[in-house]
XYZ file of C-alpha atoms in Angstrom:
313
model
C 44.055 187.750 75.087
C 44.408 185.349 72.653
C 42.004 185.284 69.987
C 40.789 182.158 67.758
C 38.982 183.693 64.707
C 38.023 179.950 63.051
C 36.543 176.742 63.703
C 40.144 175.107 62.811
C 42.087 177.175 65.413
C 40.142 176.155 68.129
C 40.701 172.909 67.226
C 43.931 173.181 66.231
C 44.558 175.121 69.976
C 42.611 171.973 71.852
C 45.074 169.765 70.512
C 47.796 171.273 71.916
C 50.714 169.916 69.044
C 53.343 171.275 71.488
C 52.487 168.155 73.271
C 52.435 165.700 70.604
C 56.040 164.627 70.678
C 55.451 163.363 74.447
C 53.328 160.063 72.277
C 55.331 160.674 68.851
C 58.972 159.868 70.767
C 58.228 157.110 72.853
C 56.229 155.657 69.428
C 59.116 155.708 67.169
C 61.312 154.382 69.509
C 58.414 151.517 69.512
C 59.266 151.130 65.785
C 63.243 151.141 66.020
C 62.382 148.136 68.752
C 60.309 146.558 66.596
C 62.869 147.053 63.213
C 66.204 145.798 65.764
C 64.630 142.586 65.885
C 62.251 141.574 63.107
C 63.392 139.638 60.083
C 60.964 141.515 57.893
C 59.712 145.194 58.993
C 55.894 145.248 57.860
C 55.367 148.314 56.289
C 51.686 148.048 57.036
C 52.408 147.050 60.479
C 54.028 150.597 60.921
C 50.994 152.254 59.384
C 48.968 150.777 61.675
C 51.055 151.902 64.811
C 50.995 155.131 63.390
C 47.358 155.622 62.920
C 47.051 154.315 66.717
C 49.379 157.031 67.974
C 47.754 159.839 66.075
C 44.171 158.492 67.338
C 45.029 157.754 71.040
C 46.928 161.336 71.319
C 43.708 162.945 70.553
C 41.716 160.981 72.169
C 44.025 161.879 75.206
C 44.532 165.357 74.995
C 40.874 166.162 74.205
C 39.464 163.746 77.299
C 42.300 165.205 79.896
C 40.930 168.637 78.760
C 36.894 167.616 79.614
C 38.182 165.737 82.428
C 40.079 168.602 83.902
C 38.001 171.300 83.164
C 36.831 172.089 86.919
C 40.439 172.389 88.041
C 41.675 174.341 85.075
C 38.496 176.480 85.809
C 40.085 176.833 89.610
C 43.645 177.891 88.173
C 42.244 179.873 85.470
C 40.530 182.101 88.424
C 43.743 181.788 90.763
C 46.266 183.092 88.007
C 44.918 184.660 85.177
C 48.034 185.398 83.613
C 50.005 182.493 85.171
C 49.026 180.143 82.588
C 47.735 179.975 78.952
C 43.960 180.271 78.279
C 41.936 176.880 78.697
C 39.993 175.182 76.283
C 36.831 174.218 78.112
C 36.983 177.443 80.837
C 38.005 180.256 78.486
C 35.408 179.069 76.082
C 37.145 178.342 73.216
C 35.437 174.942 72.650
C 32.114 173.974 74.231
C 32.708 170.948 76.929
C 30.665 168.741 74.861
C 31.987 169.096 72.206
C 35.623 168.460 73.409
C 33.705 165.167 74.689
C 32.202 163.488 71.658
C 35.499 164.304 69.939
C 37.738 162.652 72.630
C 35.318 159.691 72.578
C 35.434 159.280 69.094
C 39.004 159.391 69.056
C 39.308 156.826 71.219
C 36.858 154.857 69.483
C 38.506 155.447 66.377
C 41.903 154.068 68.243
C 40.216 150.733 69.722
C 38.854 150.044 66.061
C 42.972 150.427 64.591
C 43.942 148.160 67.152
C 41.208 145.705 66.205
C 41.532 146.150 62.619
C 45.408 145.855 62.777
C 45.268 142.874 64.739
C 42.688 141.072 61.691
C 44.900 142.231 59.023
C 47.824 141.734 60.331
C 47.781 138.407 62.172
C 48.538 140.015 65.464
C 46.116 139.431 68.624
C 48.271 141.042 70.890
C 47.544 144.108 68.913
C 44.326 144.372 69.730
C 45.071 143.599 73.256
C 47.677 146.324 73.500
C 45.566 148.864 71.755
C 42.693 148.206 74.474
C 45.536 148.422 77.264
C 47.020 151.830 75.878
C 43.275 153.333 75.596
C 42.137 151.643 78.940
C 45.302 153.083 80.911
C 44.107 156.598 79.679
C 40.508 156.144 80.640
C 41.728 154.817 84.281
C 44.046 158.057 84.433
C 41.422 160.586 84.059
C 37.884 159.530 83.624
C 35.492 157.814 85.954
C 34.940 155.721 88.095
C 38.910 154.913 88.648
C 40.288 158.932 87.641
C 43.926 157.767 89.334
C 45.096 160.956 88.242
C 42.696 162.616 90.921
C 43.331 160.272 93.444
C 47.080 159.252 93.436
C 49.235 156.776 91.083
C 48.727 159.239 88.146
C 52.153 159.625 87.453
C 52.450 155.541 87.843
C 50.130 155.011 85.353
C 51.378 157.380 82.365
C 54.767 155.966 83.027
C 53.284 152.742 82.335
C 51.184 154.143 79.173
C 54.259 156.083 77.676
C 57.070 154.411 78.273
C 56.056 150.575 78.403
C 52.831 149.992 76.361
C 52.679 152.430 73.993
C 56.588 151.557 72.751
C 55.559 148.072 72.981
C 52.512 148.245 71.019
C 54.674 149.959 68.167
C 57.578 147.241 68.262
C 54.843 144.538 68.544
C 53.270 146.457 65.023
C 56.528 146.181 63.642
C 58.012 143.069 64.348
C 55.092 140.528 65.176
C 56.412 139.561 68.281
C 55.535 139.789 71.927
C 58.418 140.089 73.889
C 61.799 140.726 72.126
C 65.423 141.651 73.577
C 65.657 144.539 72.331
C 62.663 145.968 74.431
C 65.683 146.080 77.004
C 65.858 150.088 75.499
C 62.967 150.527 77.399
C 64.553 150.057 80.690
C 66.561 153.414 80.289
C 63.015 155.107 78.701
C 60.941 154.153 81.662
C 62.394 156.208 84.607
C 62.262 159.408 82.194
C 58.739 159.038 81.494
C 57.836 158.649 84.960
C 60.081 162.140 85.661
C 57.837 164.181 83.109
C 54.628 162.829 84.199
C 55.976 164.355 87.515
C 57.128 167.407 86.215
C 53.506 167.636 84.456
C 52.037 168.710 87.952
C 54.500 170.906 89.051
C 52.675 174.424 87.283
C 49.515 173.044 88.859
C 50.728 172.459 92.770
C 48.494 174.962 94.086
C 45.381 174.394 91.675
C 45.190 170.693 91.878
C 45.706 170.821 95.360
C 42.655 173.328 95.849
C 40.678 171.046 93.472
C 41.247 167.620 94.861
C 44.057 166.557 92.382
C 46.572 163.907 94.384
C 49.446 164.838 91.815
C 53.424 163.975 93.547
C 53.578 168.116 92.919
C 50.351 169.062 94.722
C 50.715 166.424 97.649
C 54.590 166.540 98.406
C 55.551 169.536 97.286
C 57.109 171.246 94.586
C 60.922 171.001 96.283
C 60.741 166.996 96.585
C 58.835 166.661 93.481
C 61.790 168.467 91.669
C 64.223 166.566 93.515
C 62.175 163.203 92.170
C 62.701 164.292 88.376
C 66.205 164.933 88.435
C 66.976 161.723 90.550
C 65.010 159.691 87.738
C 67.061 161.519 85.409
C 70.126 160.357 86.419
C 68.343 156.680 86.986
C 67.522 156.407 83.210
C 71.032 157.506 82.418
C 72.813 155.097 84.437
C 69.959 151.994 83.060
C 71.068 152.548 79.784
C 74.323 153.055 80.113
C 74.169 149.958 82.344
C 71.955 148.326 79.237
C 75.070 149.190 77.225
C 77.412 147.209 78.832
C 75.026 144.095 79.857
C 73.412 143.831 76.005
C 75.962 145.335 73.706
C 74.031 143.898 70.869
C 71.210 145.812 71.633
C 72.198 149.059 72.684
C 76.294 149.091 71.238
C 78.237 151.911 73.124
C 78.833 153.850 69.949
C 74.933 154.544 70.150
C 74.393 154.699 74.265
C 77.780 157.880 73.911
C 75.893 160.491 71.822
C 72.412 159.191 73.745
C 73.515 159.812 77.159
C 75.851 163.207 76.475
C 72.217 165.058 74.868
C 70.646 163.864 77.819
C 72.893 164.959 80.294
C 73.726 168.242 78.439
C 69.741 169.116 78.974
C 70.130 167.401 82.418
C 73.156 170.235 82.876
C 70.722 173.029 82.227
C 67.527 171.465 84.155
C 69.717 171.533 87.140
C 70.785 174.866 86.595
C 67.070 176.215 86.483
C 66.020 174.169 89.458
C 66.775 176.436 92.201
C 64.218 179.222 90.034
C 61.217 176.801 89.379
C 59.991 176.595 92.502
C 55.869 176.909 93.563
C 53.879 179.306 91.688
C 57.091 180.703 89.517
C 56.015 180.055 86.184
C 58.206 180.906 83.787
C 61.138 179.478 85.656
C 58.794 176.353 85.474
C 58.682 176.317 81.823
C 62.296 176.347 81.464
C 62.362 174.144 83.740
C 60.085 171.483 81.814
C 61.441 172.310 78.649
C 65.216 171.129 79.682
C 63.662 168.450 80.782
C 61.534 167.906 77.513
C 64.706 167.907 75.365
C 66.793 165.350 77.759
C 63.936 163.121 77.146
C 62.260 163.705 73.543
C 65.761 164.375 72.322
C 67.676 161.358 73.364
C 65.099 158.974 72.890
C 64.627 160.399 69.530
C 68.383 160.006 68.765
C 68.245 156.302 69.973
C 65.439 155.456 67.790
C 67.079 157.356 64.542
C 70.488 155.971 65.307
C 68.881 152.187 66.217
C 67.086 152.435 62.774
C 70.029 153.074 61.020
C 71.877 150.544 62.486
C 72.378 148.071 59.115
C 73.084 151.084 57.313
C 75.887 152.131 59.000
C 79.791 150.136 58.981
C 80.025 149.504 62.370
């Protein structure tokens, strides 16, 4: 069993940093939006969005962890070697802890957006940071806990790929609504297809503890089928983003973007057929494929967006 001799590896286990990119992606490709179209990138402005991130990824892992802790309890007792020890069941933090510091890193999140907004001359950054917080609390905590009762998936779409991005770009540039937010419309349909994927270890679990997940209600067969259709849907939005805003998302960009996501997409489909209820290391593989069609493209948009005046092209 795995063993967590200090304070700081407990921690450091709670907040899961295998996770982190799923925030740190769709956050930098917030600041390549935000760079395409401002006339002056605010250095500040990108501090800002990066102290959000960093707060509100805590703040999420930690809660979804309290939150959760009666169904990982009920998958912890179902498969005891299916899955990795829990923080909150397998005692490696106490419950209340996990709590106060999930609160407090939420707290700490609300008070960047506010701050930021002062500073910076931005309302809508204070309005955005309340949204991105306030999605989270409606995803897992009471009264709403969506998550729990269907529209989970909806909603972390919604918090990943749309306000979270925008919140970044808005950091950035200054500006509310710009064109190139249009590299969203690609980003969307992917986020949406790992927030799906998310449930697909827990079918059985969730189901047994009341959790309305696409996995756990449907199935695992049509929730698979769901990802890689959504897949394919973000791949064919940006490509058609490519060819309806060239400015935006030029095709010498949307050709490497679209080959790393469909190389993963290659290998997600090959591992489909194995990942089905209960399997769970065909499951990881199975996530992980899908992981680097998503982190990895978006990342290479974002890098390849930022460079843009750099480059002769």
């Amino acid at each position: 069993m795995t063993t967590f001799p200090t304070p700081l590896s407990r921690w450091r286990y709670a907040l899961k940093p295998a996770s982190w990119p799923k925030l740190l992606v769709p956050a930098l490709l917030g600041v390549a939006i935000g760079a395409l179209d401002a006339a002056h990138v605010s250095g500040r402005g990108v501090a800002f969005g990066a102290l959000f991130v960093v707060f509100d990824l805590c703040a999420i892992v930690l809660l979804n962890d309290w939150a959760d802790r009666d169904v990982d309890r009920i998958k912890r007792q179902m498969f005891p070697k299916g899955c990795s020890p829990k923080t909150i069941p397998d005692g490696i933090l106490p419950a209340h802890h996990v709590l106060f510091a999930g609160i407090a890193a939420a707290l700490a999140a609300l008070i960047v957006g506010v701050v930021g907004a002062v500073w910076l001359g931005l309302p809508g950054a204070a309005v955005g940071g309340v949204i991105g917080v306030g999605i989270f609390i409606a995803y897992s905590l009471p009264p709403l806990r969506l998550n729990y009762r269907g529209g989970g998936e909806l909603l972390e779409m919604a918090g990943v790929g749309v306000a979270l991005p925008w919140l970044e770009a808005h950091f950035v540039s200054g500006r509310l609504l710009t064109p190139a937010d249009a590299l969203l419309i690609g980003f969307v349909p992917l986020c949406l297809a790992s927030a799906i994927a998310s449930g697909l270890s827990d079918e059985v679990s969730d189901r047994r503890g009341g959790k309305r997940t696409v996995a756990s209600v449907f199935g695992n067969r049509l929730a698979r089928r769901m990802v890689e259709t959504l897949v394919l849907v973000g791949v064919v939005l940006w490509g058609l983003t490519a060819v309806a805003l060239p400015s935006v998302l030029p095709a010498w960009i949307a050709a490497p973007v679209l080959v790393v996501v469909l190389w993963s997409f290659r290998k997600l489909r090959q591992e489909s057929g194995q990942a089905t209820t209960n399997a769970f290391t065909p499951q990881a593989r199975y996530k992980a494929h899908l992981h680097h069609a998503i982190w990895r493209g978006a990342t290479l948009l974002a890098v390849l967006t930022l460079a843009r005046p750099w480059l002769p092209l």
